[in-house]
Amino acid sequence: MFEPLPQYPDHPALEEEVLAWWDRERIFEQLRERNRGGPKFSFMDGPITANNPMGVHHAWGRALKDVFQRYKAFRGFDQRYQNGFDSQGLWVEVEVEKSLGLGSKRDIEAYGLAEFAERCKERVAHYAEVITDQSRRLGMWMDWDNDYYTFSDTNIEYIWRFLKECHARDWLYKGHRSTQWCPRCGTSLSQHEQAGEDKYVELTHPSLFVRFPLRGRDGESLALWTTTPWTLPANVAAAVKPDAQYGLIDGAWWLLELQPDATPERVVRGEELVGLEYEGPFDDLPAQVGIVHRVIPWDDVVTNEGTGIVHIAPGCGAEDFELSRIHDLPVVMPIDESGRMLPRFGDLAGLTTDEVAAPVIESLRQCGLLIDSGEITHRYPICWRCRTPLVFRVVDDWFISCDEIRQPLRDANAGVTWTPGFYSKRMDDWLVNMGDWNISRKRFFGLPLPLYPCDCGHLNVVGSLAELEERATTGIVGLHELHRPWIDDVVIRCEACDEEVRRIPEVGDAWFSTLGWENAEWRPHGYANGASAGLSGADLPDHAYWEEWFPADWVSESREQIRLWFYSQCFMAVTLVGRSPYRAVLTYERVRDETGREMHKSWGNAIEANEAFERMGADVVRWLFCEQIPSQNINFGYGPAEDVKRRLLTLWHSVKFFVDYANVDQFRPRTDAEVSEQALDRWLRVRTGQLVADMTDAYERYWMPDAVGIFEAFVDDLSNWYIRRSRRRFWKGDPAALQALWSALVRAVQVIGPVMPFLAEHLWRILRVDDQPESVFLEPWPEAVGLDEGLLAEVAEVRRVVELGRQARGEAGLKLRQPLRRLVVQGASGAQGHRDEIAEELRVKEVEFGPVEAIEMRVKPNLPLLGPKLGKELGPVRAALEAGEFEQLGGGALRVNGHDLSAEEVLVERGAREGWALAEDGSLTVAVTTELDDELRLEGRVLDLIHQLNTMRKDAGLALSDRIRVTLPESDADLLQHEAWIKEEVLATEIGTEGIAEPEIAKA
Ligand SMILES: [Zn+2]
Ligand SMILES: [Zn+2]
């Protein structure tokens, strides 16, 4: 007996059951054991941030990672299965700050760095556990509890080693830079963190037109425009476009093209204003003492908004800062790291950049310097972590110079196979345009940068814990992990002058990642040191191990990671070992809601991963992600999930069909059975071979949309052709048909296993026979055997003919249960040997192959063209066209009433002649007669009755083999001309008539 299937699967319940069974039977461990020592497939997991529960957007990547690891495992590849958790850096800090109610860096310092670090570690430990549970629920097979953590001392040491190598090549430097700054996080943001569209929002700011009076030019001012009033107290210069025309209008100089209606008193070229000095609006502030404001030239002055004269504050903007270098301008920094005005700004001191707007405007108004003030709504950058609007500050940061590594990175990337392919170009674009890597963050719980600059001018860079221990003079005893505050207590000796030297306080960019290919020796629990103590049992493999596994054969992360993880991984690997750390990449876009909008908790359209697993089932989630073209955003939601569930029913019902009939006949399939030579069985075997070949090809190309499409087409063929066409054989319990169907089903279930492991496992366990492995994932990947392109093409043509035949019937309003007289097929010559099947499928008495003469062309004049051409002749031509009295000249041209008309001059509709219905698809045309006679009508009624009786059988809960007695109303007595036929179709022992209104059945 096969375990009977309910009418519909309960995905979540079935998945929980399979998960528990996998655990109990240790299926994953068995699989790893089987593949140990096999060929290697090296996958490197980009670490997931262990800072919040996993979202559905993470499920995309994690599903794909599991799909391909499962596929490779099927094929016998030995794999590492190591999961990674990203566990240090600003994102963890921001969430911990929120949970502790800390609002600023000062609050954190008051709370205590050691305590704060503990809270960060606790958060990571908690969410690593949450994510592990969620990932298991998604069906991810990983070596859980042997994860690597980026905040382990081991990982920190790897990065130190990388930085030491950068220093050996003289790439590390401290830069005085204008950088985007988050006043809430109190840190700068690097170019790669801040790239991307969603890092901008629409914000409303003041829009001010102000005048700066020129010195020595009575009654003349410069007109300037700004949307950042807080930068005006830091003004040092005004820029004009040297070759543009400026006009003096109402006492102020403006770019002429921005005042088209004004009548200027004078017009000059911008270069004539260069060098003039002016009075700044806040010259009384201590910060402005000694500053001479002057006009400078700048070719990039914007000429389509503002005044054409740009206010320059080098302490508040990147371009301003660049100009200060060219023109040797003083740099006035107005704000501190929390975005508040510095003490040297008088009454404005302590105000935020927003708060300062009102007093600035008021002061300008009082001094008569305000020309106009309003508001502007524009796109403005926000912090990618906390969504606070960003400002510019000039700060000291540490950088890695990219000039020397740029070309080697591009060369390494050129050898990587990207899927989809065009992302290779995206990566290359990034490498071409990337600026130097800003690696320092003025924060707390991140990678401690091992930089010890000495007063003697020497920069000491420590490359390992051992080196730190060796060079330390104090603080090493209390160093319980390599994080702040403990690391800050370690003082080392300068290698140049032997003086004691301290570490810089900065921590590193969170995007440093990990790869362990260079460590010399095996260490037990090597990833469980430092902050990871107790979180992972992963050993630190030795160098020989990494020789075997590096580089990764394949990695997969979202497209954003081109600037982040893919980049930092590649940067570190090329620096250390001169090659890309991965051979192939699969990348994918973003998750949207089902209407295509971004998902946001505050918009109420976000879906939690757990909720998706519980309501859709993890298989359906995985299916949705696999089906999606990865270079396009996915519209994810319960609507699309319902659609997938509905489509999956075809497979479910096919298995159920097999199980029901196999159980009636106590059929047991055999793995070594000869396949019958019955035509449909032979076709199904070939079709299954094609499924295996095509699915294998799609997996090898890392292209799941094809795999899903191939699978669905197969299931459609299986259900809507093989099973439909073979019904009678199943009713009779034909073992050849049952065997053929079983063989196809077990292969289908297996090859879709990587996509939906739960349903595949569940169905496998129902279908499998004793000499097969207990889990589908322990069955070796099938060979594609018995391919026969000719046979497949033939049946595909038959199915097209049937499809078009149905369409033609449908358009004529003729239901499929109504037999028809004749069908004519033009094209699809390969289908000629299947006349009987086509006749049966389409319920027609005769099938002919040959030209379809049922087509009628209806031709009308194209009036806008023919009206002017024919004039009075138009009427007779139209009549002749409508009557079909024309000659076809080829290429769509016609001759009518002595006029030659081109294809464009007529409108042609093709339709069926009276008494026919037709459908066309390319070169294939199928036409059926629509006329009914008494015989056909009677047969139609018989078929309706058979359908009705079989529905009644089902509704009465009768078993497939139960016999019945049928009673019909007297009015249906004429149907008994077909008594034998009806009896056979509904398993009736007798049929009688009585004075009743509706047919009745009873179990015999
Ligand atoms: Zn921030
Ligand atoms: Zn020194």
XYZ file of N, CA and C in Angstrom, residues 340-545:
618
model
N 26.361 69.484 15.809
C 26.017 70.738 16.501
C 27.086 71.787 16.257
N 26.642 73.063 16.220
C 27.570 74.161 15.935
C 28.617 74.246 17.048
N 29.857 74.486 16.624
C 30.984 74.522 17.556
C 30.974 75.824 18.374
N 31.705 75.860 19.493
C 31.689 77.038 20.382
C 32.122 78.337 19.691
N 32.951 78.238 18.667
C 33.439 79.466 18.036
C 32.365 80.159 17.195
N 31.139 79.674 17.270
C 30.079 80.276 16.473
C 29.063 81.063 17.307
N 29.568 81.590 18.436
C 28.793 82.550 19.226
C 27.445 82.017 19.676
N 26.399 82.800 19.415
C 25.060 82.430 19.864
C 24.559 81.158 19.182
N 25.162 80.839 18.064
C 24.696 79.653 17.333
C 25.258 78.359 17.925
N 26.269 78.471 18.776
C 26.952 77.283 19.306
C 25.961 76.330 19.971
N 26.139 75.050 19.727
C 25.303 74.035 20.365
C 24.046 73.706 19.604
N 23.678 74.524 18.615
C 22.454 74.229 17.859
C 22.747 73.180 16.781
N 21.723 72.392 16.457
C 21.902 71.422 15.370
C 21.800 72.147 14.036
N 22.146 71.445 12.981
C 22.096 72.070 11.650
C 20.673 72.503 11.298
N 19.680 71.806 11.820
C 18.294 72.232 11.585
C 17.924 73.433 12.449
N 18.308 73.350 13.734
C 17.920 74.420 14.667
C 18.544 75.753 14.306
N 19.699 75.708 13.637
C 20.428 76.929 13.379
C 19.786 77.751 12.251
N 18.889 77.109 11.484
C 18.321 77.802 10.323
C 17.592 79.082 10.720
N 16.726 79.016 11.747
C 15.901 80.175 12.106
C 16.746 81.367 12.542
N 17.699 81.230 13.493
C 18.515 82.395 13.862
C 19.378 82.924 12.712
N 19.823 82.040 11.817
C 20.610 82.520 10.673
C 19.737 83.406 9.782
N 18.539 82.933 9.509
C 17.645 83.697 8.629
C 17.300 85.043 9.271
N 17.028 84.996 10.578
C 16.665 86.216 11.281
C 17.815 87.233 11.245
N 19.023 86.738 11.446
C 20.184 87.624 11.441
C 20.382 88.254 10.064
N 20.200 87.452 9.004
C 20.346 87.975 7.638
C 19.300 89.060 7.375
N 18.091 88.800 7.868
C 17.002 89.757 7.650
C 17.328 91.078 8.334
N 17.786 90.983 9.573
C 18.101 92.203 10.334
C 19.210 93.010 9.675
N 20.181 92.329 9.077
C 21.284 93.038 8.437
C 20.946 93.468 7.019
N 19.706 93.173 6.587
C 19.316 93.564 5.228
C 20.001 92.732 4.152
N 20.461 91.560 4.499
C 21.172 90.729 3.520
C 20.274 89.664 2.883
N 19.041 89.563 3.371
C 18.144 88.519 2.857
C 17.355 89.075 1.670
N 17.540 88.488 0.506
C 16.779 88.929 -0.666
C 15.405 88.250 -0.653
N 15.424 86.962 -0.368
C 14.158 86.206 -0.393
C 14.369 84.907 0.379
N 13.309 84.421 1.032
C 13.447 83.103 1.644
C 12.182 82.291 1.427
N 12.365 81.008 1.197
C 11.225 80.108 0.976
C 11.634 78.702 1.375
N 11.013 77.724 0.708
C 11.351 76.331 1.014
C 11.560 75.571 -0.271
N 12.328 74.499 -0.180
C 12.558 73.654 -1.353
C 12.474 72.196 -0.909
N 11.837 71.369 -1.736
C 11.811 69.934 -1.462
C 12.702 69.266 -2.501
N 13.697 68.557 -2.016
C 14.653 67.941 -2.951
C 15.106 66.593 -2.396
N 15.802 65.833 -3.258
C 16.336 64.548 -2.834
C 17.587 64.778 -2.014
N 17.636 64.147 -0.870
C 18.709 64.428 0.057
C 19.227 63.114 0.635
N 20.556 62.962 0.783
C 21.101 61.679 1.262
C 20.827 61.457 2.751
N 20.566 60.198 3.095
C 20.351 59.824 4.487
C 21.287 58.676 4.849
N 21.487 58.488 6.129
C 22.363 57.417 6.614
C 21.747 56.056 6.271
N 22.519 55.167 5.668
C 21.993 53.864 5.260
C 21.594 53.024 6.459
N 22.150 53.348 7.633
C 21.873 52.538 8.816
C 20.695 53.089 9.615
N 20.690 54.409 9.875
C 19.688 54.948 10.801
C 18.772 55.976 10.140
N 18.947 56.227 8.838
C 18.088 57.115 8.052
C 18.113 58.571 8.515
N 19.136 58.968 9.254
C 19.296 60.375 9.614
C 19.864 61.128 8.409
N 19.335 62.339 8.110
C 19.915 63.114 6.998
C 21.405 63.367 7.251
N 22.182 63.233 6.186
C 23.631 63.361 6.321
C 24.071 64.805 6.134
N 25.226 65.116 6.695
C 25.861 66.416 6.449
C 27.273 66.118 5.964
N 27.984 67.161 5.549
C 29.389 66.999 5.210
C 30.250 67.547 6.331
N 31.302 66.825 6.632
C 32.292 67.338 7.567
C 33.670 67.090 6.977
N 34.614 67.857 7.433
C 35.989 67.570 7.064
C 36.622 66.878 8.256
N 37.130 65.692 8.031
C 37.652 64.904 9.145
C 38.950 64.222 8.727
N 39.631 63.728 9.736
C 40.790 62.881 9.485
C 40.305 61.443 9.460
N 40.561 60.752 8.380
C 40.182 59.353 8.293
C 41.348 58.574 7.725
N 41.301 57.270 7.948
C 42.340 56.407 7.378
C 41.831 55.781 6.103
N 42.741 55.683 5.144
C 42.373 55.188 3.821
C 43.358 54.141 3.335
N 42.853 53.282 2.451
C 43.759 52.429 1.670
C 43.764 52.994 0.253
N 44.922 53.318 -0.225
C 45.035 53.837 -1.585
C 44.730 52.720 -2.577
N 43.934 53.031 -3.599
C 43.498 51.986 -4.526
C 44.230 52.021 -5.866
N 45.091 52.977 -6.056
C 45.671 53.145 -7.396
C 46.396 51.894 -7.888
N 47.211 51.313 -7.006
C 48.015 50.180 -7.469
C 47.206 48.899 -7.615
N 46.152 48.780 -6.831
C 45.399 47.518 -6.836
C 44.279 47.533 -7.877
N 43.955 48.712 -8.380
C 42.798 48.826 -9.280
C 42.893 47.854 -10.469
N 43.986 47.898 -11.191
C 44.092 47.050 -12.382
C 44.138 45.557 -12.018
N 44.926 45.172 -11.013
C 44.868 43.751 -10.622
C 43.458 43.293 -10.233
N 42.685 44.167 -9.585
C 41.307 43.799 -9.240
C 40.471 43.599 -10.501
N 40.652 44.497 -11.460
C 39.886 44.373 -12.710
C 40.273 43.091 -13.434
N 41.558 42.788 -13.438
C 42.005 41.559 -14.104
C 41.419 40.331 -13.413
N 41.432 40.366 -12.066
C 40.894 39.216 -11.329
C 39.407 39.070 -11.626
N 38.699 40.188 -11.663
C 37.260 40.129 -11.917
C 36.955 39.614 -13.324
N 37.838 39.930 -14.262
C 37.599 39.490 -15.642
C 37.583 37.962 -15.736
N 38.192 37.293 -14.788
C 38.203 35.831 -14.819
C 37.050 35.197 -14.072
N 36.158 36.025 -13.496
C 35.030 35.494 -12.715
C 33.811 35.354 -13.628
N 33.103 34.238 -13.505
C 31.873 34.047 -14.283
C 30.696 34.585 -13.486
N 30.117 35.682 -13.958
C 28.974 36.277 -13.263
C 27.681 35.803 -13.892
N 26.700 35.542 -13.059
C 25.345 35.228 -13.523
C 24.388 36.146 -12.771
N 23.565 36.919 -13.493
C 23.546 37.178 -14.925
C 24.834 37.882 -15.374
N 25.199 37.657 -16.634
C 26.513 38.048 -17.110
C 26.839 39.529 -17.018
N 25.810 40.387 -17.162
C 26.134 41.814 -17.221
C 26.606 42.371 -15.879
N 26.427 41.610 -14.792
C 26.916 42.112 -13.508
C 28.448 42.170 -13.472
N 29.084 41.415 -14.360
C 30.540 41.495 -14.448
C 30.961 42.919 -14.802
N 30.203 43.509 -15.716
C 30.485 44.887 -16.137
C 30.213 45.860 -14.981
N 29.134 45.591 -14.233
C 28.829 46.446 -13.079
C 29.989 46.447 -12.093
N 30.531 45.254 -11.858
C 31.651 45.143 -10.932
C 32.841 45.899 -11.496
N 33.066 45.736 -12.778
C 34.207 46.417 -13.388
C 34.019 47.937 -13.299
N 32.809 48.407 -13.560
C 32.537 49.851 -13.448
C 32.871 50.344 -12.050
N 32.468 49.554 -11.084
C 32.744 49.952 -9.707
C 34.255 50.032 -9.479
N 34.977 49.037 -9.965
C 36.427 49.009 -9.744
C 37.113 50.181 -10.452
N 36.587 50.546 -11.619
C 37.177 51.669 -12.352
C 36.956 52.973 -11.590
N 35.783 53.111 -11.005
C 35.410 54.400 -10.415
C 35.617 54.516 -8.916
N 35.964 53.424 -8.257
C 36.042 53.484 -6.795
C 37.136 54.457 -6.358
N 36.831 55.182 -5.298
C 37.848 56.034 -4.699
C 38.651 55.219 -3.700
N 39.591 55.859 -3.025
C 40.352 55.144 -2.011
C 39.399 54.638 -0.933
N 39.759 53.530 -0.329
C 38.880 52.869 0.638
C 39.043 53.540 1.999
N 37.975 54.204 2.418
C 37.956 54.846 3.732
C 37.645 53.763 4.761
N 38.638 53.414 5.568
C 38.477 52.235 6.427
C 38.192 52.563 7.887
N 38.283 53.835 8.276
C 38.151 54.099 9.717
C 36.780 54.649 10.074
N 36.312 54.238 11.228
C 35.027 54.707 11.750
C 35.258 55.124 13.195
N 34.729 56.271 13.561
C 34.961 56.738 14.928
C 33.892 56.144 15.835
N 33.984 54.824 16.012
C 32.949 54.115 16.762
C 33.575 53.164 17.773
N 32.770 52.176 18.228
C 33.200 51.378 19.377
C 33.336 49.888 19.099
N 32.214 49.214 18.805
C 32.259 47.758 18.719
C 32.462 47.322 17.264
N 33.679 47.562 16.774
C 34.003 47.136 15.414
C 35.404 46.600 15.398
N 35.832 46.265 14.196
C 37.201 45.791 14.021
C 38.177 46.834 14.558
N 39.002 46.485 15.564
C 39.956 47.474 16.051
C 41.075 47.630 15.025
N 41.244 48.843 14.487
C 42.312 49.029 13.505
C 43.660 48.937 14.221
N 44.574 48.122 13.734
C 45.844 47.898 14.446
C 46.888 48.928 14.061
N 46.501 50.197 14.068
C 47.401 51.252 13.612
C 47.908 52.029 14.820
N 49.224 52.152 14.941
C 49.876 52.804 16.082
C 50.830 53.868 15.543
N 50.301 55.052 15.183
C 51.192 56.080 14.638
C 52.038 56.694 15.760
N 53.311 56.805 15.529
C 54.227 57.302 16.558
C 54.588 58.750 16.266
N 54.880 59.493 17.355
C 55.280 60.890 17.193
C 56.533 61.032 16.331
N 57.312 59.950 16.284
C 58.535 60.013 15.476
C 58.214 59.991 13.982
N 56.959 59.801 13.669
C 56.576 59.812 12.263
C 56.368 58.420 11.680
N 56.700 57.406 12.454
C 56.569 56.043 11.940
C 55.165 55.492 12.237
N 54.594 54.839 11.272
C 53.307 54.168 11.491
C 53.556 52.683 11.753
N 53.207 52.248 12.970
C 53.325 50.830 13.305
C 51.999 50.146 12.975
N 52.047 49.058 12.242
C 50.840 48.277 11.975
C 51.079 46.859 12.481
N 50.202 46.428 13.393
C 50.367 45.108 13.995
C 49.595 44.087 13.162
N 50.228 42.971 12.836
C 49.628 42.010 11.909
C 49.041 40.763 12.538
N 49.216 40.602 13.851
C 48.646 39.406 14.492
C 48.619 39.600 16.003
N 47.879 38.733 16.665
C 47.829 38.762 18.119
C 49.218 38.445 18.688
N 49.910 37.501 18.063
C 51.242 37.133 18.549
C 52.170 38.341 18.501
N 52.077 39.094 17.414
C 52.934 40.275 17.289
C 52.569 41.322 18.339
N 51.270 41.442 18.587
C 50.827 42.406 19.600
C 51.395 42.021 20.966
N 51.288 40.738 21.275
C 51.790 40.255 22.569
C 53.286 40.508 22.696
N 53.978 40.294 21.612
C 55.426 40.448 21.640
C 55.840 41.902 21.821
N 55.085 42.818 21.223
C 55.506 44.218 21.248
C 54.870 45.018 22.374
N 53.904 44.416 23.091
C 53.178 45.161 24.116
C 54.088 45.484 25.299
N 53.899 46.692 25.841
C 54.590 47.025 27.084
C 53.620 46.905 28.256
N 52.359 47.305 28.046
C 51.344 47.164 29.100
C 50.006 46.786 28.464
N 49.097 46.331 29.336
C 47.708 46.136 28.913
C 47.403 44.775 28.332
N 48.428 43.975 28.054
C 48.171 42.720 27.359
C 47.528 41.697 28.287
N 47.772 41.821 29.583
C 47.250 40.828 30.529
C 45.719 40.865 30.585
N 45.184 42.082 30.606
C 43.726 42.179 30.713
C 43.015 42.066 29.374
N 43.723 41.721 28.307
C 43.134 41.720 26.964
C 42.315 40.460 26.765
N 41.036 40.516 27.094
C 40.296 39.267 26.938
C 39.694 39.084 25.556
N 39.695 40.107 24.750
C 39.390 39.949 23.327
C 39.887 41.185 22.591
N 39.932 41.100 21.261
C 40.553 42.181 20.493
C 39.577 43.326 20.187
N 38.702 43.651 21.110
C 37.785 44.766 20.873
C 38.064 45.900 21.841
N 37.501 47.064 21.527
C 37.497 48.140 22.502
C 36.549 47.736 23.636
N 36.781 48.133 24.859
C 37.854 49.025 25.317
C 39.152 48.295 25.642
N 39.128 46.931 25.652
C 40.299 46.198 26.156
C 41.548 46.480 25.322
N 41.358 46.497 23.995
C 42.519 46.703 23.117
C 43.143 48.086 23.324
N 42.292 49.043 23.755
C 42.803 50.419 23.913
C 43.839 50.527 25.031
N 43.811 49.544 25.943
C 44.767 49.601 27.059
C 46.144 49.054 26.684
N 46.219 48.439 25.521
C 47.510 47.848 25.142
C 48.399 48.910 24.504
N 49.548 49.084 25.084
C 50.535 50.035 24.537
C 51.677 49.205 23.983
N 52.184 49.605 22.809
C 53.303 48.834 22.231
C 54.522 49.736 22.045
N 55.598 49.108 21.681
C 56.837 49.855 21.464
C 56.980 50.131 19.972
N 57.335 51.379 19.634
C 57.501 51.753 18.227
C 58.724 51.045 17.669
N 58.566 50.461 16.515
C 59.694 49.705 15.955
C 60.779 50.616 15.397
N 60.444 51.911 15.243
C 61.457 52.828 14.702
C 62.267 53.499 15.809
N 61.554 53.963 16.876
C 62.267 54.773 17.863
C 62.223 54.171 19.267
N 61.515 53.031 19.399
C 61.467 52.341 20.690
C 60.639 53.050 21.760
N 59.981 54.137 21.403
C 59.113 54.814 22.370
C 57.783 54.042 22.455
N 57.046 54.307 23.551
C 55.735 53.670 23.681
C 54.729 54.399 22.787
N 53.830 53.645 22.216
C 52.878 54.255 21.282
C 51.512 53.580 21.442
N 50.454 54.382 21.264
C 49.085 53.886 21.490
C 48.362 53.718 20.156
N 47.361 52.859 20.188
C 46.535 52.610 19.011
C 45.665 53.826 18.736
N 45.347 54.070 17.468
C 44.328 55.071 17.163
C 43.003 54.553 17.715
N 42.061 55.430 18.078
C 40.819 54.906 18.668
C 39.843 54.336 17.637
N 40.075 54.590 16.368
C 39.088 54.212 15.354
C 38.938 52.695 15.208
N 37.722 52.325 14.776
C 37.474 50.934 14.400
C 37.322 50.881 12.880
N 37.167 49.668 12.356
C 37.207 49.504 10.904
C 35.839 49.499 10.250
N 35.854 49.716 8.971
C 34.701 49.571 8.102
C 34.111 48.169 8.304
N 32.782 48.116 8.440
C 32.140 46.820 8.688
C 32.285 45.871 7.506
N 32.716 46.367 6.375
C 32.718 45.513 5.182
C 33.981 44.695 5.020
N 34.913 44.868 5.941
C 36.001 43.902 5.937
C 35.367 42.549 6.150
N 35.816 41.577 5.410
C 35.188 40.281 5.625
C 36.267 39.267 5.891
N 35.879 38.028 5.777
C 36.805 37.022 6.253
C 37.086 35.964 5.211
N 38.267 35.499 5.215
C 38.645 34.314 4.462
C 39.829 33.755 5.206
N 39.850 32.490 5.377
C 40.903 31.974 6.249
C 41.995 31.206 5.556
N 42.273 31.559 4.299
C 43.109 30.629 3.556
C 44.600 30.666 3.887
N 45.004 31.575 4.761
C 46.444 31.713 4.922
C 46.963 31.310 6.293
N 46.098 30.865 7.180
C 46.649 30.558 8.500
C 47.457 29.271 8.463
N 48.455 29.224 9.314
C 49.425 28.144 9.197
C 48.955 26.850 9.828
N 48.249 26.943 10.934
C 48.020 25.690 11.637
C 46.588 25.505 12.108
N 46.255 24.261 12.302
C 44.942 23.893 12.809
C 44.861 24.279 14.283
N 43.706 24.835 14.659
C 43.488 25.159 16.070
C 42.088 24.699 16.436
N 41.929 24.022 17.565
C 40.575 23.599 17.928
C 39.719 24.824 18.229
N 38.479 24.780 17.774
C 37.514 25.861 18.008
C 38.087 27.210 17.623
N 38.711 27.214 16.450
C 39.435 28.406 16.015
C 38.567 29.596 15.682
N 37.275 29.375 15.471
C 36.412 30.537 15.229
C 35.662 30.914 16.495
N 35.962 30.223 17.578
C 35.218 30.458 18.817
C 36.061 31.217 19.824
N 36.939 32.061 19.335
C 37.769 32.816 20.265
C 37.326 34.277 20.311
N 37.854 35.011 21.289
C 37.482 36.419 21.427
C 35.996 36.553 21.671
N 35.370 37.479 20.955
C 33.947 37.747 21.181
C 33.074 36.546 20.829
N 33.577 35.622 20.018
C 32.752 34.463 19.627
C 32.821 33.319 20.622
N 33.565 33.492 21.689
C 33.730 32.382 22.627
C 32.374 31.814 23.006
N 32.242 30.511 22.841
C 30.998 29.844 23.217
C 29.930 29.859 22.142
N 30.137 30.591 21.059
C 29.085 30.690 20.046
C 29.254 29.678 18.922
N 30.437 29.221 18.691
C 30.682 28.336 17.568
C 31.650 27.252 17.997
N 31.517 26.086 17.424
C 32.473 25.028 17.703
C 33.453 24.852 16.558
N 33.432 25.798 15.617
C 34.219 25.585 14.395
C 35.708 25.612 14.668
N 36.378 24.606 14.168
C 37.828 24.582 14.258
C 38.408 25.504 13.199
N 39.671 25.835 13.409
C 40.365 26.647 12.427
C 41.198 25.712 11.569
N 40.781 25.525 10.334
C 41.507 24.556 9.513
C 42.902 25.077 9.159
N 43.788 24.165 8.862
C 45.159 24.595 8.566
C 45.284 25.012 7.103
N 46.481 25.428 6.779
C 46.686 25.980 5.451
C 46.462 24.945 4.348
N 46.856 23.724 4.616
C 46.699 22.673 3.596
C 45.224 22.512 3.237
N 44.380 22.651 4.249
C 42.938 22.569 4.018
C 42.492 23.669 3.047
